PDB file of C-alpha atoms in Angstrom:
ATOM      1  CA  CYS A   1      12.577   6.466  -7.680  1.00 95.00           C
ATOM      2  CA  GLY A   2      16.138   7.332  -6.328  1.00 96.00           C
ATOM      3  CA  LEU A   3      18.080   7.547  -4.602  1.00 98.00           C
ATOM      4  CA  SER A   4      21.260   9.651  -6.305  1.00 97.00           C
ATOM      5  CA  ALA A   5      18.966  10.638  -9.228  1.00 97.00           C
ATOM      6  CA  ALA A   6      14.725  10.606 -10.794  1.00 96.00           C
ATOM      7  CA  GLY A   7      13.017  11.723 -13.386  1.00 95.00           C
ATOM      8  CA  ALA A   8      14.799  11.994 -17.060  1.00 95.00           C
ATOM      9  CA  PRO A   9      17.666  10.426 -18.496  1.00 95.00           C
ATOM     10  CA  SER A  10      20.398  13.185 -17.773  1.00 95.00           C
ATOM     11  CA  THR A  11      23.896  14.120 -17.595  1.00 96.00           C
ATOM     12  CA  ASP A  12      24.786  15.750 -14.727  1.00 95.00           C
ATOM     13  CA  ALA A  13      28.622  16.838 -13.556  1.00 90.00           C
ATOM     14  CA  GLY A  14      29.885  14.226 -16.451  1.00 91.00           C
ATOM     15  CA  GLU A  15      28.080  10.970 -14.714  1.00 92.00           C
ATOM     16  CA  GLU A  16      25.409   9.359 -17.490  1.00 93.00           C
ATOM     17  CA  LEU A  17      22.417   8.783 -15.459  1.00 94.00           C
ATOM     18  CA  GLY A  18      19.161   6.862 -16.390  1.00 93.00           C
ATOM     19  CA  LEU A  19      15.612   7.100 -16.109  1.00 93.00           C
ATOM     20  CA  HIS A  20      14.065   7.403 -12.742  1.00 92.00           C
ATOM     21  CA  GLY A  21      17.605   6.218 -11.230  1.00 93.00           C
ATOM     22  CA  ARG A  22      19.155   2.917  -9.833  1.00 94.00           C
ATOM     23  CA  ILE A  23      16.914   1.772  -6.792  1.00 94.00           C
ATOM     24  CA  SER A  24      13.698   0.181  -7.775  1.00 91.00           C
ATOM     25  CA  ASN A  25      16.191  -1.954  -9.510  1.00 91.00           C
ATOM     26  CA  LEU A  26      18.494  -3.211  -6.680  1.00 94.00           C
ATOM     27  CA  PRO A  27      17.730  -6.192  -4.268  1.00 95.00           C
ATOM     28  CA  ALA A  28      16.525  -5.486  -0.509  1.00 96.00           C
ATOM     29  CA  GLU A  29      18.769  -6.873   2.489  1.00 97.00           C
ATOM     30  CA  GLU A  30      18.214  -7.628   5.469  1.00 97.00           C
ATOM     31  CA  VAL A  31      15.086  -7.897   5.485  1.00 98.00           C
ATOM     32  CA  GLY A  32      12.675  -9.742   7.647  1.00 98.00           C
ATOM     33  CA  PHE A  33       9.091  -9.396   9.132  1.00 98.00           C
ATOM     34  CA  TRP A  34       7.247  -9.777  12.214  1.00 98.00           C
ATOM     35  CA  THR A  35       3.722  -8.810  13.959  1.00 97.00           C
ATOM     36  CA  GLU A  36       2.651  -7.234  17.547  1.00 97.00           C
ATOM     37  CA  TRP A  37       0.677  -6.454  19.966  1.00 97.00           C
ATOM     38  CA  TYR A  38      -0.472  -2.501  20.690  1.00 93.00           C
ATOM     39  CA  ASN A  39      -2.813  -2.576  23.304  1.00 93.00           C
ATOM     40  CA  ASP A  40      -5.937  -4.862  21.453  1.00 94.00           C
ATOM     41  CA  GLU A  41      -4.493  -3.462  17.826  1.00 96.00           C
ATOM     42  CA  HIS A  42      -2.097  -6.539  16.097  1.00 97.00           C
ATOM     43  CA  TRP A  43       0.546  -5.019  13.775  1.00 98.00           C
ATOM     44  CA  LEU A  44       2.580  -6.140  10.898  1.00 98.00           C
ATOM     45  CA  HIS A  45       5.932  -4.965  10.401  1.00 98.00           C
ATOM     46  CA  ILE A  46       8.001  -5.476   7.197  1.00 98.00           C
ATOM     47  CA  LYS A  47      11.663  -4.452   7.159  1.00 98.00           C
ATOM     48  CA  GLY A  48      14.660  -3.817   4.822  1.00 98.00           C
ATOM     49  CA  THR A  49      17.385  -2.121   4.055  1.00 98.00           C
ATOM     50  CA  MET A  50      18.962  -0.838   0.214  1.00 97.00           C
ATOM     51  CA  THR A  51      21.918   0.173  -0.614  1.00 97.00           C
ATOM     52  CA  GLU A  52      23.108   2.401  -3.907  1.00 96.00           C
ATOM     53  CA  GLY A  53      26.933   3.438  -4.623  1.00 94.00           C
ATOM     54  CA  VAL A  54      29.382   2.829  -6.988  1.00 90.00           C
ATOM     55  CA  LEU A  55      33.377   2.303  -6.016  1.00 89.00           C
ATOM     56  CA  PHE A  56      35.117   5.423  -5.269  1.00 88.00           C
ATOM     57  CA  GLY A  57      32.287   7.472  -4.864  1.00 89.00           C
ATOM     58  CA  TYR A  58      28.832   8.028  -3.257  1.00 94.00           C
ATOM     59  CA  TRP A  59      27.367   5.280  -0.813  1.00 96.00           C
ATOM     60  CA  LEU A  60      23.486   6.140   0.029  1.00 98.00           C
ATOM     61  CA  ARG A  61      21.248   3.575   1.986  1.00 98.00           C
ATOM     62  CA  MET A  62      17.688   3.215   2.590  1.00 98.00           C
ATOM     63  CA  THR A  63      16.131   1.735   5.428  1.00 98.00           C
ATOM     64  CA  ARG A  64      12.160   1.041   5.216  1.00 98.00           C
ATOM     65  CA  HIS A  65       9.714  -0.003   7.391  1.00 98.00           C
ATOM     66  CA  ILE A  66       6.479  -0.827   6.507  1.00 98.00           C
ATOM     67  CA  THR A  67       3.667  -1.110   8.831  1.00 98.00           C
ATOM     68  CA  ALA A  68      -0.162  -2.668   8.317  1.00 98.00           C
ATOM     69  CA  ARG A  69      -2.843  -3.265  11.278  1.00 97.00           C
ATOM     70  CA  LEU A  70      -4.605  -5.918  10.712  1.00 95.00           C
ATOM     71  CA  GLY A  71      -8.057  -4.865   9.994  1.00 95.00           C
ATOM     72  CA  GLY A  72      -7.361  -1.546   8.677  1.00 96.00           C
ATOM     73  CA  ASN A  73      -7.795   0.129   5.481  1.00 96.00           C
ATOM     74  CA  SER A  74      -4.023   1.509   4.533  1.00 98.00           C
ATOM     75  CA  ILE A  75       0.077   0.652   4.548  1.00 98.00           C
ATOM     76  CA  MET A  76       2.281   3.073   6.367  1.00 98.00           C
ATOM     77  CA  ILE A  77       5.904   3.354   4.459  1.00 98.00           C
ATOM     78  CA  GLU A  78       8.684   5.207   6.364  1.00 98.00           C
ATOM     79  CA  ASP A  79      11.927   5.243   4.498  1.00 98.00           C
ATOM     80  CA  VAL A  80      15.458   6.624   5.891  1.00 98.00           C
ATOM     81  CA  VAL A  81      17.905   7.712   3.607  1.00 98.00           C
ATOM     82  CA  GLU A  82      21.372   7.722   5.058  1.00 98.00           C
ATOM     83  CA  ASN A  83      24.146   9.166   2.856  1.00 98.00           C
ATOM     84  CA  LEU A  84      27.089   7.265   4.427  1.00 97.00           C
ATOM     85  CA  GLY A  85      30.325   8.220   2.214  1.00 96.00           C
ATOM     86  CA  GLY A  86      32.843  10.791   2.497  1.00 95.00           C
ATOM     87  CA  GLU A  87      31.257  13.113   0.130  1.00 95.00           C
ATOM     88  CA  SER A  88      28.512  15.615  -0.354  1.00 97.00           C
ATOM     89  CA  THR A  89      25.905  13.776  -3.056  1.00 97.00           C
ATOM     90  CA  PRO A  90      22.641  14.264  -4.435  1.00 97.00           C
ATOM     91  CA  HIS A  91      19.648  12.462  -3.546  1.00 98.00           C
ATOM     92  CA  MET A  92      16.462  12.263  -5.583  1.00 98.00           C
ATOM     93  CA  MET A  93      13.101  11.066  -4.362  1.00 98.00           C
ATOM     94  CA  LEU A  94      10.575  10.110  -5.759  1.00 98.00           C
ATOM     95  CA  TYR A  95       7.288   7.857  -4.710  1.00 98.00           C
ATOM     96  CA  HIS A  96       5.719   6.286  -8.384  1.00 94.00           C
ATOM     97  CA  CYS A  97       2.167   5.302  -7.282  1.00 97.00           C
ATOM     98  CA  ASN A  98       0.931   3.741 -10.341  1.00 97.00           C
ATOM     99  CA  PHE A  99      -2.876   2.909 -10.180  1.00 98.00           C
ATOM    100  CA  GLY A 100      -4.637   1.463 -13.559  1.00 97.00           C
ATOM    101  CA  PHE A 101      -8.441  -0.492 -14.255  1.00 97.00           C
ATOM    102  CA  PRO A 102     -11.048  -0.809 -12.530  1.00 97.00           C
ATOM    103  CA  LEU A 103     -10.412   1.701 -10.342  1.00 98.00           C
ATOM    104  CA  LEU A 104      -8.902   3.850 -12.553  1.00 98.00           C
ATOM    105  CA  SER A 105     -11.661   4.234 -15.844  1.00 98.00           C
ATOM    106  CA  PRO A 106     -14.259   7.109 -17.176  1.00 98.00           C
ATOM    107  CA  THR A 107     -15.641   7.539 -13.930  1.00 98.00           C
ATOM    108  CA  ALA A 108     -13.148   7.930 -11.706  1.00 98.00           C
ATOM    109  CA  THR A 109     -11.922  11.596 -10.437  1.00 98.00           C
ATOM    110  CA  LEU A 110      -8.900  12.872  -9.207  1.00 98.00           C
ATOM    111  CA  VAL A 111      -9.512  14.853  -5.555  1.00 98.00           C
ATOM    112  CA  THR A 112      -7.091  17.275  -4.537  1.00 97.00           C
ATOM    113  CA  SER A 113      -6.313  19.865  -2.315  1.00 96.00           C
ATOM    114  CA  SER A 114      -3.925  22.167  -5.450  1.00 96.00           C
ATOM    115  CA  GLU A 115      -3.414  25.245  -4.854  1.00 95.00           C
ATOM    116  CA  HIS A 116      -1.953  25.301  -8.610  1.00 96.00           C
ATOM    117  CA  VAL A 117      -1.355  22.877 -11.241  1.00 98.00           C
ATOM    118  CA  GLU A 118       0.897  23.535 -14.138  1.00 98.00           C
ATOM    119  CA  PRO A 119       1.463  21.517 -17.263  1.00 98.00           C
ATOM    120  CA  ARG A 120       5.107  19.641 -17.795  1.00 97.00           C
ATOM    121  CA  ASP A 121       5.533  20.463 -21.243  1.00 97.00           C
ATOM    122  CA  ALA A 122       3.297  21.451 -24.470  1.00 97.00           C
ATOM    123  CA  VAL A 123       1.679  17.932 -24.534  1.00 97.00           C
ATOM    124  CA  ALA A 124      -0.108  18.438 -21.622  1.00 98.00           C
ATOM    125  CA  ALA A 125      -1.295  21.911 -21.919  1.00 98.00           C
ATOM    126  CA  PRO A 126      -4.357  21.189 -24.063  1.00 97.00           C
ATOM    127  CA  GLY A 127      -5.039  18.843 -21.405  1.00 97.00           C
ATOM    128  CA  MET A 128      -5.405  21.182 -18.380  1.00 97.00           C
ATOM    129  CA  SER A 129      -9.047  21.826 -17.932  1.00 96.00           C
ATOM    130  CA  ARG A 130      -9.626  17.856 -17.713  1.00 97.00           C
ATOM    131  CA  TYR A 131      -6.558  17.066 -15.503  1.00 98.00           C
ATOM    132  CA  ALA A 132      -8.584  15.743 -12.806  1.00 98.00           C
ATOM    133  CA  GLU A 133     -10.600  13.366 -15.605  1.00 98.00           C
ATOM    134  CA  PHE A 134      -9.949  10.146 -17.131  1.00 98.00           C
ATOM    135  CA  GLN A 135     -10.893   8.907 -20.833  1.00 98.00           C
ATOM    136  CA  SER A 136     -11.065   5.261 -21.835  1.00 97.00           C
ATOM    137  CA  PRO A 137      -7.771   3.565 -22.916  1.00 97.00           C
ATOM    138  CA  THR A 138      -6.739   5.142 -26.562  1.00 97.00           C
ATOM    139  CA  PRO A 139      -5.052   4.418 -28.782  1.00 96.00           C
ATOM    140  CA  GLY A 140      -1.515   6.620 -29.613  1.00 96.00           C
ATOM    141  CA  TYR A 141      -2.463   8.839 -26.538  1.00 97.00           C
ATOM    142  CA  ARG A 142       0.795  11.180 -25.337  1.00 97.00           C
ATOM    143  CA  GLU A 143       1.778  10.994 -21.397  1.00 97.00           C
ATOM    144  CA  GLN A 144       0.456  13.996 -20.202  1.00 98.00           C
ATOM    145  CA  VAL A 145       2.453  15.423 -16.910  1.00 98.00           C
ATOM    146  CA  PHE A 146       1.313  18.497 -14.205  1.00 98.00           C
ATOM    147  CA  TYR A 147       2.803  19.730 -11.685  1.00 98.00           C
ATOM    148  CA  HIS A 148       0.498  20.802  -8.478  1.00 98.00           C
ATOM    149  CA  THR A 149       1.451  23.175  -5.657  1.00 97.00           C
ATOM    150  CA  MET A 150      -0.399  21.541  -3.133  1.00 97.00           C
ATOM    151  CA  HIS A 151      -2.143  22.842   0.474  1.00 96.00           C
ATOM    152  CA  ALA A 152      -1.531  20.922   3.676  1.00 96.00           C
ATOM    153  CA  ASP A 153      -3.705  20.222   6.726  1.00 95.00           C
ATOM    154  CA  ASN A 154      -2.516  22.225   9.999  1.00 92.00           C
ATOM    155  CA  ALA A 155      -0.071  19.100  10.559  1.00 94.00           C
ATOM    156  CA  GLY A 156       2.237  20.098   7.812  1.00 96.00           C
ATOM    157  CA  ASP A 157       0.193  16.742   5.766  1.00 97.00           C
ATOM    158  CA  VAL A 158      -1.045  16.618   2.174  1.00 97.00           C
ATOM    159  CA  ARG A 159      -3.982  14.329   1.311  1.00 97.00           C
ATOM    160  CA  LEU A 160      -5.337  13.248  -2.203  1.00 98.00           C
ATOM    161  CA  ALA A 161      -7.639  10.925  -3.238  1.00 98.00           C
ATOM    162  CA  LEU A 162      -8.833   8.863  -6.343  1.00 98.00           C
ATOM    163  CA  VAL A 163     -12.420   7.766  -6.053  1.00 98.00           C
ATOM    164  CA  ASN A 164     -14.776   5.894  -8.429  1.00 98.00           C
ATOM    165  CA  PRO A 165     -17.843   6.611  -7.202  1.00 97.00           C
ATOM    166  CA  ALA A 166     -19.506   3.871  -9.948  1.00 97.00           C
ATOM    167  CA  LEU A 167     -17.112   1.256  -8.828  1.00 96.00           C
ATOM    168  CA  ASP A 168     -18.654  -1.448  -6.663  1.00 93.00           C
ATOM    169  CA  ASN A 169     -20.707   0.802  -4.341  1.00 95.00           C
ATOM    170  CA  GLY A 170     -18.374   3.500  -4.808  1.00 97.00           C
ATOM    171  CA  LEU A 171     -13.900   2.754  -4.084  1.00 98.00           C
ATOM    172  CA  GLY A 172     -11.189   4.527  -3.966  1.00 98.00           C
ATOM    173  CA  VAL A 173      -7.282   5.342  -2.863  1.00 98.00           C
ATOM    174  CA  PHE A 174      -5.791   7.751  -0.587  1.00 98.00           C
ATOM    175  CA  LEU A 175      -2.822   9.119  -0.395  1.00 98.00           C
ATOM    176  CA  LYS A 176      -0.733  10.698   2.239  1.00 98.00           C
ATOM    177  CA  TYR A 177       2.741  12.207   3.280  1.00 98.00           C
ATOM    178  CA  HIS A 178       4.356  15.343   5.193  1.00 97.00           C
ATOM    179  CA  GLN A 179       4.936  17.847   2.323  1.00 97.00           C
ATOM    180  CA  LYS A 180       7.946  19.434   4.101  1.00 97.00           C
ATOM    181  CA  THR A 181       9.866  16.639   2.977  1.00 97.00           C
ATOM    182  CA  LEU A 182       8.075  16.067   0.299  1.00 98.00           C
ATOM    183  CA  PRO A 183       7.655  19.675  -1.158  1.00 98.00           C
ATOM    184  CA  TYR A 184       6.116  18.406  -4.518  1.00 98.00           C
ATOM    185  CA  PHE A 185       3.711  16.537  -6.310  1.00 98.00           C
ATOM    186  CA  VAL A 186       4.030  14.944  -9.839  1.00 98.00           C
ATOM    187  CA  GLN A 187       0.866  13.924 -11.456  1.00 98.00           C
ATOM    188  CA  TRP A 188       1.443  11.153 -14.561  1.00 98.00           C
ATOM    189  CA  LYS A 189      -1.499  10.381 -16.705  1.00 98.00           C
ATOM    190  CA  MET A 190      -1.436   8.091 -19.395  1.00 98.00           C
ATOM    191  CA  MET A 191      -4.680   6.715 -21.218  1.00 98.00           C
ATOM    192  CA  GLY A 192      -2.856   4.454 -23.601  1.00 97.00           C
ATOM    193  CA  TYR A 193      -4.678   1.925 -25.253  1.00 94.00           C
ATOM    194  CA  GLY A 194      -2.059  -1.318 -23.176  1.00 91.00           C
ATOM    195  CA  ALA A 195      -0.878   1.363 -20.843  1.00 93.00           C
ATOM    196  CA  TYR A 196      -3.134   2.881 -18.896  1.00 98.00           C
ATOM    197  CA  ALA A 197      -2.639   4.233 -16.026  1.00 98.00           C
ATOM    198  CA  LEU A 198      -2.043   7.628 -13.402  1.00 98.00           C
ATOM    199  CA  GLY A 199       0.841   8.335 -11.585  1.00 98.00           C
ATOM    200  CA  LEU A 200       0.686  10.134  -8.123  1.00 98.00           C
ATOM    201  CA  GLU A 201       4.407  10.787  -6.995  1.00 98.00           C
ATOM    202  CA  PRO A 202       4.798  12.398  -4.091  1.00 98.00           C
ATOM    203  CA  ALA A 203       8.658  14.032  -4.555  1.00 98.00           C
ATOM    204  CA  ASN A 204      11.472  15.951  -3.307  1.00 98.00           C
ATOM    205  CA  CYS A 205      12.388  17.087  -6.783  1.00 97.00           C
ATOM    206  CA  LEU A 206      10.413  17.112 -10.796  1.00 97.00           C
ATOM    207  CA  VAL A 207      10.760  14.671 -13.094  1.00 97.00           C
ATOM    208  CA  GLY A 208      13.358  16.924 -15.482  1.00 96.00           C
ATOM    209  CA  GLY A 209      15.976  14.586 -14.341  1.00 96.00           C
ATOM    210  CA  ARG A 210      19.047  15.625 -12.084  1.00 97.00           C
ATOM    211  CA  ALA A 211      20.610  18.003 -14.675  1.00 97.00           C
ATOM    212  CA  ALA A 212      17.816  20.348 -14.655  1.00 97.00           C
ATOM    213  CA  GLU A 213      17.123  19.699 -10.896  1.00 97.00           C
ATOM    214  CA  ARG A 214      20.561  21.451 -10.134  1.00 97.00           C
ATOM    215  CA  ASP A 215      20.249  24.040 -12.960  1.00 97.00           C
ATOM    216  CA  ALA A 216      16.954  25.586 -11.856  1.00 97.00           C
ATOM    217  CA  GLY A 217      18.353  25.276  -7.415  1.00 97.00           C
ATOM    218  CA  ARG A 218      15.767  22.594  -6.395  1.00 96.00           C
ATOM    219  CA  LEU A 219      18.502  19.860  -6.444  1.00 98.00           C
ATOM    220  CA  VAL A 220      18.624  18.548  -2.371  1.00 98.00           C
ATOM    221  CA  VAL A 221      22.074  17.500  -1.638  1.00 98.00           C
ATOM    222  CA  LEU A 222      23.217  14.959   1.343  1.00 98.00           C
ATOM    223  CA  GLN A 223      26.664  16.115   3.648  1.00 98.00           C
ATOM    224  CA  PRO A 224      28.020  12.857   4.861  1.00 98.00           C
ATOM    225  CA  GLY A 225      26.237  11.110   7.888  1.00 97.00           C
ATOM    226  CA  GLU A 226      22.868  13.379   6.907  1.00 98.00           C
ATOM    227  CA  THR A 227      20.025  11.828   6.721  1.00 98.00           C
ATOM    228  CA  ARG A 228      16.494  11.967   5.561  1.00 98.00           C
ATOM    229  CA  THR A 229      12.984  10.412   6.431  1.00 98.00           C
ATOM    230  CA  TYR A 230      10.139   9.969   4.135  1.00 98.00           C
ATOM    231  CA  ARG A 231       6.343   8.462   5.759  1.00 98.00           C
ATOM    232  CA  LEU A 232       3.597   7.557   3.353  1.00 98.00           C
ATOM    233  CA  GLU A 233       0.393   6.389   4.245  1.00 98.00           C
ATOM    234  CA  ILE A 234      -1.214   4.595   1.028  1.00 98.00           C
ATOM    235  CA  GLY A 235      -4.993   3.544   1.954  1.00 98.00           C
ATOM    236  CA  VAL A 236      -8.413   2.518   0.471  1.00 98.00           C
ATOM    237  CA  LEU A 237     -12.015   3.965   0.399  1.00 98.00           C
ATOM    238  CA  GLU A 238     -14.626   1.753   0.510  1.00 97.00           C
ATOM    239  CA  GLY A 239     -18.087   3.019  -0.072  1.00 97.00           C
ATOM    240  CA  ILE A 240     -19.460   6.496  -1.143  1.00 97.00           C
ATOM    241  CA  GLU A 241     -19.491   7.666   2.831  1.00 97.00           C
ATOM    242  CA  GLU A 242     -15.723   6.572   3.053  1.00 97.00           C
ATOM    243  CA  ILE A 243     -15.128   8.834  -0.328  1.00 97.00           C
ATOM    244  CA  GLU A 244     -16.688  11.898   0.784  1.00 96.00           C
ATOM    245  CA  THR A 245     -15.586  11.866   4.039  1.00 96.00           C
ATOM    246  CA  CYS A 246     -11.979  11.803   2.863  1.00 96.00           C
ATOM    247  CA  THR A 247     -12.839  14.310   0.626  1.00 96.00           C
ATOM    248  CA  ARG A 248     -13.932  16.660   2.623  1.00 95.00           C
ATOM    249  CA  ALA A 249     -10.517  16.770   4.533  1.00 94.00           C
ATOM    250  CA  ILE A 250      -9.083  17.138   1.244  1.00 95.00           C
ATOM    251  CA  LYS A 251     -11.333  20.333   0.278  1.00 91.00           C
ATOM    252  CA  LEU A 252     -11.029  21.510   3.942  1.00 88.00           C
ATOM    253  CA  ALA A 253      -7.269  21.915   3.636  1.00 86.00           C
ATOM    254  CA  GLU A 254      -7.230  23.023   0.286  1.00 78.00           C
ATOM    255  CA  ALA A 255     -10.154  25.921   1.787  1.00 75.00           C
ATOM    256  CA  GLY A 256      -7.246  26.760   4.305  1.00 68.00           C
TER     257      GLY A 256
END
């Protein structure tokens, strides 16, 4: 979500902004893919650009490079966002990674290195004690959002996982990202019937909208020619042993 806005709709500096910005609804350009060998490893590459801008206004370009190793268990996403315009421009970036059934179920658990967790609002507050637990699809459920302050490892990376030991002899998914560029983490928990999902969202902002980010002093602004680089790895955990190994690494960062 982004590139100039993310989160709730708002009006900022006289500009009307919709939910989660425009980038997810824009077409990609210059898309290409190739494969190559590094020693004995075969890698797939996919690359393209996306441009968000308005006439007589801002102009942001994102270059995305996705890589995956043949036979590996993860994909790596690298995004470079550049301000091609002549004026300073707000920049909000949020990776809305959604997971659902069958990985998400009452036997699943969210594993994080959270130093602090707080509810977004009064709706989420009653669910604080069970933010890492899940239930069956529930009619009438109202979405709950939690803000996490994460511990990073010695390299500055944050790891977290959604694991389900009861599924296929143990199955999970992990995320890894760099905390310096994505300092915030948002958890979107939606246990609704027909809308059953868990959003795991590394971000450079929270989700109250751009006006709220500006008022809080968190809003990132790119100067003309300035770039920001983001890296996110998403991978699969197969079996109890991989789940336990990943969980230990996450908890080790939590312990400092």
